[in-house]
mmCIF file of C-alpha atoms in Angstrom:
data_model
loop_
_atom_site.group_PDB
_atom_site.id
_atom_site.type_symbol
_atom_site.label_atom_id
_atom_site.label_comp_id
_atom_site.label_asym_id
_atom_site.label_seq_id
_atom_site.Cartn_x
_atom_site.Cartn_y
_atom_site.Cartn_z
ATOM 1 C CA MET A 1 15.926 -36.529 46.902
ATOM 2 C CA LEU A 2 19.013 -34.804 45.517
ATOM 3 C CA ALA A 3 18.400 -31.237 44.326
ATOM 4 C CA LYS A 4 19.312 -30.190 40.800
ATOM 5 C CA GLY A 5 22.877 -28.969 40.431
ATOM 6 C CA TYR A 6 24.258 -31.137 43.229
ATOM 7 C CA ALA A 7 26.006 -34.503 43.424
ATOM 8 C CA PHE A 8 27.012 -37.034 46.055
ATOM 9 C CA GLN A 9 30.609 -37.532 47.021
ATOM 10 C CA ARG A 10 31.788 -40.443 49.118
ATOM 11 C CA GLU A 11 35.064 -39.856 50.867
ATOM 12 C CA GLY A 12 35.876 -37.035 48.403
ATOM 13 C CA VAL A 13 35.054 -39.011 45.238
ATOM 14 C CA ASP A 14 32.002 -38.372 43.051
ATOM 15 C CA VAL A 15 29.409 -41.127 43.223
ATOM 16 C CA SER A 16 28.724 -42.091 39.601
ATOM 17 C CA ASP A 17 25.823 -44.403 40.479
ATOM 18 C CA ALA A 18 23.484 -43.012 43.087
ATOM 19 C CA SER A 19 20.582 -45.278 42.197
ATOM 20 C CA ALA A 20 20.889 -47.337 45.370
ATOM 21 C CA ASN A 21 18.531 -46.614 48.245
ATOM 22 C CA THR A 22 21.442 -46.109 50.629
ATOM 23 C CA LEU A 23 25.041 -45.072 50.403
ATOM 24 C CA THR A 24 27.584 -46.199 52.967
ATOM 25 C CA GLY A 25 30.656 -44.428 54.169
ATOM 26 C CA THR A 26 31.194 -40.725 54.520
ATOM 27 C CA VAL A 27 28.836 -39.140 51.961
ATOM 28 C CA THR A 28 28.582 -35.439 51.276
ATOM 29 C CA VAL A 29 26.439 -33.333 48.929
ATOM 30 C CA VAL A 30 28.450 -30.916 46.801
ATOM 31 C CA PRO A 31 27.444 -28.462 44.050
ATOM 32 C CA LEU A 32 28.201 -29.503 40.494
ATOM 33 C CA PRO A 33 30.342 -27.240 38.342
ATOM 34 C CA LEU A 34 28.294 -24.559 36.621
ATOM 35 C CA HIS A 35 26.813 -26.008 33.430
ATOM 36 C CA PHE A 36 23.885 -25.595 31.031
ATOM 37 C CA ALA A 37 20.934 -27.839 31.766
ATOM 38 C CA GLU A 38 18.993 -26.270 28.870
ATOM 39 C CA GLN A 39 20.323 -24.581 25.763
ATOM 40 C CA PRO A 40 18.401 -21.941 23.753
ATOM 41 C CA GLN A 41 16.271 -23.449 20.982
ATOM 42 C CA ASN A 42 15.894 -22.316 17.372
ATOM 43 C CA ALA A 43 12.745 -20.325 16.604
ATOM 44 C CA ASP A 44 10.694 -19.447 13.528
ATOM 45 C CA ILE A 45 8.606 -16.276 13.568
ATOM 46 C CA THR A 46 7.131 -13.727 11.169
ATOM 47 C CA TYR A 47 8.294 -10.121 11.108
ATOM 48 C CA GLY A 48 6.480 -8.182 13.811
ATOM 49 C CA GLN A 49 6.279 -11.158 16.171
ATOM 50 C CA SER A 50 8.511 -11.770 19.185
ATOM 51 C CA ALA A 51 10.752 -14.755 19.874
ATOM 52 C CA ALA A 52 11.289 -16.212 23.341
ATOM 53 C CA LEU A 53 14.609 -17.876 24.175
ATOM 54 C CA LYS A 54 15.800 -19.242 27.489
ATOM 55 C CA VAL A 55 18.609 -21.108 29.142
ATOM 56 C CA GLU A 56 18.874 -23.017 32.373
ATOM 57 C CA VAL A 57 22.108 -23.394 34.291
ATOM 58 C CA LEU A 58 22.822 -25.632 37.255
ATOM 59 C CA GLY A 59 25.689 -26.011 39.668
ATOM 60 C CA GLY A 60 28.187 -23.450 40.796
ATOM 61 C CA GLU A 61 28.699 -22.100 44.262
ATOM 62 C CA PRO A 62 25.330 -21.379 45.929
ATOM 63 C CA GLN A 63 26.551 -18.117 47.390
ATOM 64 C CA GLN A 64 27.621 -16.788 44.022
ATOM 65 C CA THR A 65 25.266 -14.599 41.919
ATOM 66 C CA VAL A 66 24.509 -15.902 38.436
ATOM 67 C CA ARG A 67 24.474 -13.176 35.794
ATOM 68 C CA TYR A 68 23.185 -13.443 32.224
ATOM 69 C CA GLN A 69 23.711 -11.453 29.036
ATOM 70 C CA TRP A 70 22.319 -12.263 25.605
ATOM 71 C CA TYR A 71 24.170 -11.407 22.410
ATOM 72 C CA ALA A 72 23.351 -11.197 18.706
ATOM 73 C CA LEU A 73 25.976 -12.213 16.190
ATOM 74 C CA GLY A 74 26.243 -9.952 13.172
ATOM 75 C CA GLU A 75 28.583 -9.053 10.342
ATOM 76 C CA ASN A 76 30.610 -6.896 12.715
ATOM 77 C CA GLY A 77 30.762 -9.431 15.526
ATOM 78 C CA ALA A 78 28.668 -9.885 18.640
ATOM 79 C CA ALA A 79 26.576 -7.108 20.153
ATOM 80 C CA ALA A 80 24.917 -7.202 23.544
ATOM 81 C CA ILE A 81 21.124 -7.059 23.374
ATOM 82 C CA ASP A 82 19.776 -4.196 25.466
ATOM 83 C CA GLY A 83 17.653 -5.320 28.398
ATOM 84 C CA ALA A 84 18.380 -9.019 27.791
ATOM 85 C CA ALA A 85 20.003 -9.826 31.138
ATOM 86 C CA GLY A 86 18.042 -12.795 32.432
ATOM 87 C CA ALA A 87 17.702 -16.511 31.893
ATOM 88 C CA SER A 88 14.839 -15.736 29.488
ATOM 89 C CA CYS A 89 15.072 -13.355 26.577
ATOM 90 C CA ILE A 90 12.167 -11.874 24.616
ATOM 91 C CA LEU A 91 13.351 -10.636 21.232
ATOM 92 C CA THR A 92 11.282 -7.993 19.464
ATOM 93 C CA GLY A 93 11.796 -5.841 16.400
ATOM 94 C CA LEU A 94 13.923 -8.377 14.544
ATOM 95 C CA ALA A 95 14.283 -7.671 10.839
ATOM 96 C CA ALA A 96 13.391 -10.357 8.327
ATOM 97 C CA GLY A 97 16.212 -12.880 7.905
ATOM 98 C CA GLU A 98 18.234 -15.173 10.159
ATOM 99 C CA HIS A 99 19.645 -14.099 13.518
ATOM 100 C CA SER A 100 22.184 -15.975 15.618
ATOM 101 C CA ILE A 101 21.610 -15.451 19.354
ATOM 102 C CA TYR A 102 23.518 -16.811 22.337
ATOM 103 C CA CYS A 103 23.747 -16.271 26.076
ATOM 104 C CA VAL A 104 26.765 -15.735 28.290
ATOM 105 C CA VAL A 105 26.414 -16.836 31.914
ATOM 106 C CA ILE A 106 28.816 -15.634 34.584
ATOM 107 C CA CYS A 107 29.023 -17.037 38.107
ATOM 108 C CA GLY A 108 32.035 -16.040 40.153
ATOM 109 C CA SER A 109 35.081 -16.795 38.047
ATOM 110 C CA THR A 110 33.141 -19.145 35.761
ATOM 111 C CA ASN A 111 32.092 -17.840 32.346
ATOM 112 C CA LEU A 112 29.886 -20.015 30.158
ATOM 113 C CA ARG A 113 28.662 -19.364 26.611
ATOM 114 C CA SER A 114 25.610 -21.155 25.327
ATOM 115 C CA GLU A 115 25.235 -22.719 21.929
ATOM 116 C CA PRO A 116 23.827 -20.201 19.434
ATOM 117 C CA ALA A 117 20.157 -20.398 18.558
ATOM 118 C CA THR A 118 18.975 -19.415 15.084
ATOM 119 C CA VAL A 119 15.923 -17.204 14.955
ATOM 120 C CA ARG A 120 14.440 -17.211 11.477
ATOM 121 C CA VAL A 121 12.208 -14.202 10.743
ATOM 122 C CA ALA A 122 9.971 -14.530 7.700
ATOM 123 C CA ARG A 123 8.756 -11.498 5.768
ATOM 124 C CA LYS A 124 5.304 -10.387 6.796
ATOM 125 C CA PRO A 125 2.732 -10.779 4.005
ATOM 126 C CA LEU A 126 0.593 -7.748 3.237
ATOM 127 C CA THR A 127 -2.466 -7.464 1.020
ATOM 128 C CA PRO A 128 -2.551 -4.043 -0.655
ATOM 129 C CA ALA A 129 -5.802 -2.108 -0.880
ATOM 130 C CA ILE A 130 -6.999 1.020 -2.644
ATOM 131 C CA SER A 131 -7.702 3.747 -0.097
ATOM 132 C CA ASP A 132 -11.416 4.524 0.214
ATOM 133 C CA ALA A 133 -10.685 8.241 0.637
ATOM 134 C CA GLU A 134 -12.799 10.239 -1.819
ATOM 135 C CA SER A 135 -9.749 11.700 -3.558
ATOM 136 C CA SER A 136 -8.460 8.161 -4.126
ATOM 137 C CA VAL A 137 -11.535 6.700 -5.794
ATOM 138 C CA THR A 138 -13.393 9.682 -7.300
ATOM 139 C CA LYS A 139 -12.719 11.909 -10.296
ATOM 140 C CA VAL A 140 -14.647 14.143 -12.691
ATOM 141 C CA TYR A 141 -15.409 12.710 -16.108
ATOM 142 C CA ASP A 142 -12.565 13.360 -18.558
ATOM 143 C CA ALA A 143 -13.346 10.835 -21.321
ATOM 144 C CA THR A 144 -10.553 8.481 -20.140
ATOM 145 C CA THR A 145 -10.396 5.408 -17.905
ATOM 146 C CA ASP A 146 -7.439 6.861 -15.998
ATOM 147 C CA ALA A 147 -7.672 6.498 -12.212
ATOM 148 C CA PRO A 148 -7.924 9.622 -10.028
ATOM 149 C CA ALA A 149 -4.664 11.518 -9.653
ATOM 150 C CA GLY A 150 -5.021 11.104 -5.885
ATOM 151 C CA LEU A 151 -5.294 7.309 -5.947
ATOM 152 C CA ARG A 152 -3.436 5.853 -2.966
ATOM 153 C CA ILE A 153 -2.511 2.273 -2.064
ATOM 154 C CA THR A 154 -2.709 1.332 1.608
ATOM 155 C CA LEU A 155 -1.032 -1.559 3.416
ATOM 156 C CA PRO A 156 -3.291 -2.906 6.181
ATOM 157 C CA GLY A 157 -1.234 -4.849 8.716
ATOM 158 C CA ALA A 158 2.035 -2.948 8.291
ATOM 159 C CA GLU A 159 3.775 -2.361 11.609
ATOM 160 C CA ALA A 160 3.199 1.086 13.107
ATOM 161 C CA GLY A 161 6.046 3.473 12.460
ATOM 162 C CA ASP A 162 7.608 1.449 9.654
ATOM 163 C CA ASP A 163 8.860 3.234 6.571
ATOM 164 C CA VAL A 164 7.015 1.212 3.947
ATOM 165 C CA ALA A 165 4.695 2.339 1.182
ATOM 166 C CA ALA A 166 3.067 0.902 -1.932
ATOM 167 C CA GLN A 167 2.679 2.281 -5.433
ATOM 168 C CA ALA A 168 0.647 1.052 -8.391
ATOM 169 C CA GLY A 169 2.228 0.673 -11.800
ATOM 170 C CA SER A 170 -1.103 1.542 -13.403
ATOM 171 C CA ALA A 171 -4.693 2.107 -12.309
ATOM 172 C CA PHE A 172 -7.893 2.446 -14.268
ATOM 173 C CA TYR A 173 -11.700 2.302 -14.265
ATOM 174 C CA ASP A 174 -13.573 -0.417 -16.121
ATOM 175 C CA ASN A 175 -14.820 2.231 -18.584
ATOM 176 C CA ALA A 176 -14.759 5.990 -19.056
ATOM 177 C CA ASN A 177 -18.449 6.652 -18.457
ATOM 178 C CA ALA A 178 -19.654 8.709 -15.501
ATOM 179 C CA GLY A 179 -21.315 6.702 -12.733
ATOM 180 C CA THR A 180 -21.017 5.201 -9.263
ATOM 181 C CA GLY A 181 -20.026 1.727 -8.123
ATOM 182 C CA LYS A 182 -17.492 1.473 -10.928
ATOM 183 C CA THR A 183 -14.678 -1.071 -10.766
ATOM 184 C CA LEU A 184 -11.350 0.621 -10.094
ATOM 185 C CA THR A 185 -8.292 -1.588 -10.525
ATOM 186 C CA ALA A 186 -4.669 -0.967 -9.561
ATOM 187 C CA THR A 187 -2.014 -3.292 -10.966
ATOM 188 C CA GLY A 188 1.746 -3.710 -10.773
ATOM 189 C CA ILE A 189 1.837 -2.763 -7.088
ATOM 190 C CA THR A 190 5.307 -2.627 -5.530
ATOM 191 C CA LEU A 191 6.783 -1.748 -2.143
ATOM 192 C CA SER A 192 9.225 1.007 -1.241
ATOM 193 C CA GLY A 193 10.781 2.429 1.903
ATOM 194 C CA SER A 194 13.616 1.541 4.242
ATOM 195 C CA ASP A 195 11.541 -1.199 5.923
ATOM 196 C CA ALA A 196 10.141 -2.702 2.709
ATOM 197 C CA GLU A 197 12.505 -5.704 2.903
ATOM 198 C CA ASN A 198 10.602 -6.927 5.958
ATOM 199 C CA TYR A 199 7.435 -7.422 3.936
ATOM 200 C CA THR A 200 6.122 -9.309 0.961
ATOM 201 C CA LEU A 201 2.978 -8.628 -1.053
ATOM 202 C CA SER A 202 0.382 -11.378 -1.154
ATOM 203 C CA ALA A 203 -1.030 -9.727 -4.293
ATOM 204 C CA THR A 204 0.125 -7.069 -6.741
ATOM 205 C CA THR A 205 -3.397 -6.080 -7.794
ATOM 206 C CA ALA A 206 -6.070 -4.263 -5.786
ATOM 207 C CA ILE A 207 -9.704 -3.604 -6.702
ATOM 208 C CA ALA A 208 -12.165 -1.094 -5.267
ATOM 209 C CA GLN A 209 -15.438 0.597 -6.118
ATOM 210 C CA GLY A 210 -15.018 4.096 -7.511
ATOM 211 C CA THR A 211 -16.977 6.999 -8.931
ATOM 212 C CA ILE A 212 -16.702 9.130 -12.040
ATOM 213 C CA GLN A 213 -18.673 12.312 -11.527
ATOM 214 C CA LYS A 214 -20.430 13.992 -14.429
ATOM 215 C CA ALA A 215 -18.448 16.842 -15.912
ATOM 216 C CA SER A 216 -19.905 20.323 -16.290
ATOM 217 C CA SER A 217 -20.470 20.887 -20.014
ATOM 218 C CA THR A 218 -19.368 24.307 -21.246
ATOM 219 C CA ILE A 219 -19.318 26.036 -24.600
ATOM 220 C CA THR A 220 -15.716 26.926 -25.382
ATOM 221 C CA THR A 221 -16.330 28.628 -28.743
ATOM 222 C CA VAL A 222 -19.581 30.511 -29.306
ATOM 223 C CA PRO A 223 -21.137 30.073 -32.787
ATOM 224 C CA GLN A 224 -20.680 33.204 -34.890
ATOM 225 C CA ALA A 225 -22.900 34.582 -37.628
ATOM 226 C CA SER A 226 -21.460 34.508 -41.126
ATOM 227 C CA ALA A 227 -21.590 37.555 -43.454
ATOM 228 C CA LEU A 228 -22.920 35.997 -46.633
ATOM 229 C CA THR A 229 -23.843 37.176 -50.150
ATOM 230 C CA TYR A 230 -26.365 35.385 -52.277
ATOM 231 C CA ASN A 231 -24.766 33.070 -54.835
ATOM 232 C CA GLY A 232 -27.577 30.658 -55.628
ATOM 233 C CA PHE A 233 -26.043 27.801 -53.596
ATOM 234 C CA ASP A 234 -26.506 26.428 -50.082
ATOM 235 C CA GLN A 235 -24.286 28.290 -47.645
ATOM 236 C CA THR A 236 -23.504 27.579 -43.986
ATOM 237 C CA LEU A 237 -25.224 30.226 -41.891
ATOM 238 C CA VAL A 238 -22.889 30.264 -38.869
ATOM 239 C CA ALA A 239 -19.369 29.297 -37.915
ATOM 240 C CA GLY A 240 -19.899 26.326 -35.625
ATOM 241 C CA GLY A 241 -19.209 26.401 -31.923
ATOM 242 C CA THR A 242 -17.288 23.936 -29.763
ATOM 243 C CA ALA A 243 -17.884 22.549 -26.279
ATOM 244 C CA ASP A 244 -16.168 20.583 -23.531
ATOM 245 C CA PHE A 245 -18.061 17.415 -22.567
ATOM 246 C CA GLY A 246 -21.094 18.342 -24.614
ATOM 247 C CA GLU A 247 -22.289 19.030 -28.124
ATOM 248 C CA VAL A 248 -23.455 22.271 -29.681
ATOM 249 C CA VAL A 249 -26.704 21.735 -31.609
ATOM 250 C CA TYR A 250 -28.591 24.122 -33.893
ATOM 251 C CA SER A 251 -32.073 24.971 -35.119
ATOM 252 C CA LEU A 252 -33.689 27.633 -37.306
ATOM 253 C CA SER A 253 -36.294 28.285 -34.627
ATOM 254 C CA GLU A 254 -36.160 28.375 -30.872
ATOM 255 C CA THR A 255 -38.704 25.582 -30.531
ATOM 256 C CA GLY A 256 -37.622 23.652 -33.602
ATOM 257 C CA THR A 257 -35.657 20.442 -33.908
ATOM 258 C CA TYR A 258 -32.009 20.782 -32.923
ATOM 259 C CA SER A 259 -29.171 18.814 -34.450
ATOM 260 C CA ALA A 260 -25.399 18.962 -34.706
ATOM 261 C CA ALA A 261 -25.663 19.847 -38.383
ATOM 262 C CA ILE A 262 -25.134 23.568 -38.962
ATOM 263 C CA PRO A 263 -28.127 25.045 -40.821
ATOM 264 C CA THR A 264 -27.689 26.240 -44.389
ATOM 265 C CA GLY A 265 -29.655 28.599 -46.634
ATOM 266 C CA VAL A 266 -29.929 29.508 -50.330
ATOM 267 C CA ASP A 267 -32.270 32.469 -50.561
ATOM 268 C CA ALA A 268 -31.251 36.015 -49.752
ATOM 269 C CA GLY A 269 -32.721 37.342 -46.530
ATOM 270 C CA ASP A 270 -32.286 37.389 -42.769
ATOM 271 C CA TYR A 271 -31.924 34.106 -40.877
ATOM 272 C CA GLU A 272 -31.968 33.495 -37.146
ATOM 273 C CA VAL A 273 -30.022 30.454 -35.996
ATOM 274 C CA TRP A 274 -30.582 29.146 -32.484
ATOM 275 C CA TYR A 275 -28.047 26.974 -30.696
ATOM 276 C CA LYS A 276 -27.692 25.252 -27.352
ATOM 277 C CA LEU A 277 -25.422 22.919 -25.471
ATOM 278 C CA GLU A 278 -27.109 19.568 -25.523
ATOM 279 C CA GLY A 279 -29.156 19.328 -22.340
ATOM 280 C CA ILE A 280 -28.791 23.060 -21.514
ATOM 281 C CA VAL A 281 -31.463 25.755 -22.023
ATOM 282 C CA THR A 282 -31.441 27.144 -25.553
ATOM 283 C CA THR A 283 -29.719 30.449 -26.186
ATOM 284 C CA ALA A 284 -30.116 32.858 -29.117
ATOM 285 C CA ALA A 285 -27.026 33.164 -31.317
ATOM 286 C CA PRO A 286 -25.508 36.650 -31.159
ATOM 287 C CA PRO A 287 -26.060 38.292 -33.626
ATOM 288 C CA PRO A 288 -28.453 36.503 -36.029
ATOM 289 C CA PRO A 289 -26.684 35.934 -39.360
ATOM 290 C CA ARG A 290 -27.901 38.015 -42.315
ATOM 291 C CA TRP A 291 -27.713 37.462 -46.000
ATOM 292 C CA THR A 292 -27.723 40.512 -48.309
ATOM 293 C CA ARG A 293 -28.986 40.334 -51.867
ATOM 294 C CA PRO A 294 -26.408 41.573 -54.437
ATOM 295 C CA SER A 295 -27.230 44.668 -56.420
ATOM 296 C CA THR A 296 -27.340 42.652 -59.645
ATOM 297 C CA ARG A 297 -28.455 39.100 -60.144
ATOM 298 C CA PRO A 298 -25.669 36.626 -60.715
ATOM 299 C CA PRO A 299 -25.241 35.580 -64.353
#
């Protein structure tokens, strides 16, 4: 059996048909000229994957060393690929897009260049997610559906070390009420960063479960007693108070019925108005308002 890369010669002439069982005359076995028996093949991969290319050469002088070098064609010409100096080439870290790759084979004075192979690298799809960090999904009640200021979008599956990030155009809770297990939605998600062109988003919306914690209600303006003089008409006994995330309610007795309506009075005399922040222990109004009777009756 004739080895690959060799041919028969009879009396110095190549034998074009060596299918016969025997050859007559003076027959020698000579190496074929160096040539490609296998060219590199096109490849389709996704960003982050590797591509394997290879060539096979036959012929040439047996005593000569065959050397290989792979090159990538770019806008500025060909550039040798570091570490790609064998018949096989494993390409990693290719950016999304098309890459033209070829191999140069040198044996003695013979220099062969393979046909270029096209490696097509598709963008890697990523599904964005809302980070489950507490600062990303939890806020204190503020009467709005706005998402937490610390909301962060993560990109599971992004290649380690890549400069790629995601931002939401808007994010919101399903309603403004305090509670747990609330639907938190981020929309209009986009990519940024120097490596963003290697990725594509499989969705531009992300949904998570979030929490709105109850706010601490506080009285911001304490009700103040009014200095009143009898005039025969109903008069408001105190200047009303205000509160953040609560309601100031009033009563004419500590254990009476409280309401948001500020108590009024007609008759001259001393009145004591009690107030509280709804849901908080009642507190006496300082000081109790007092009416003084005029020295003469009104006409």
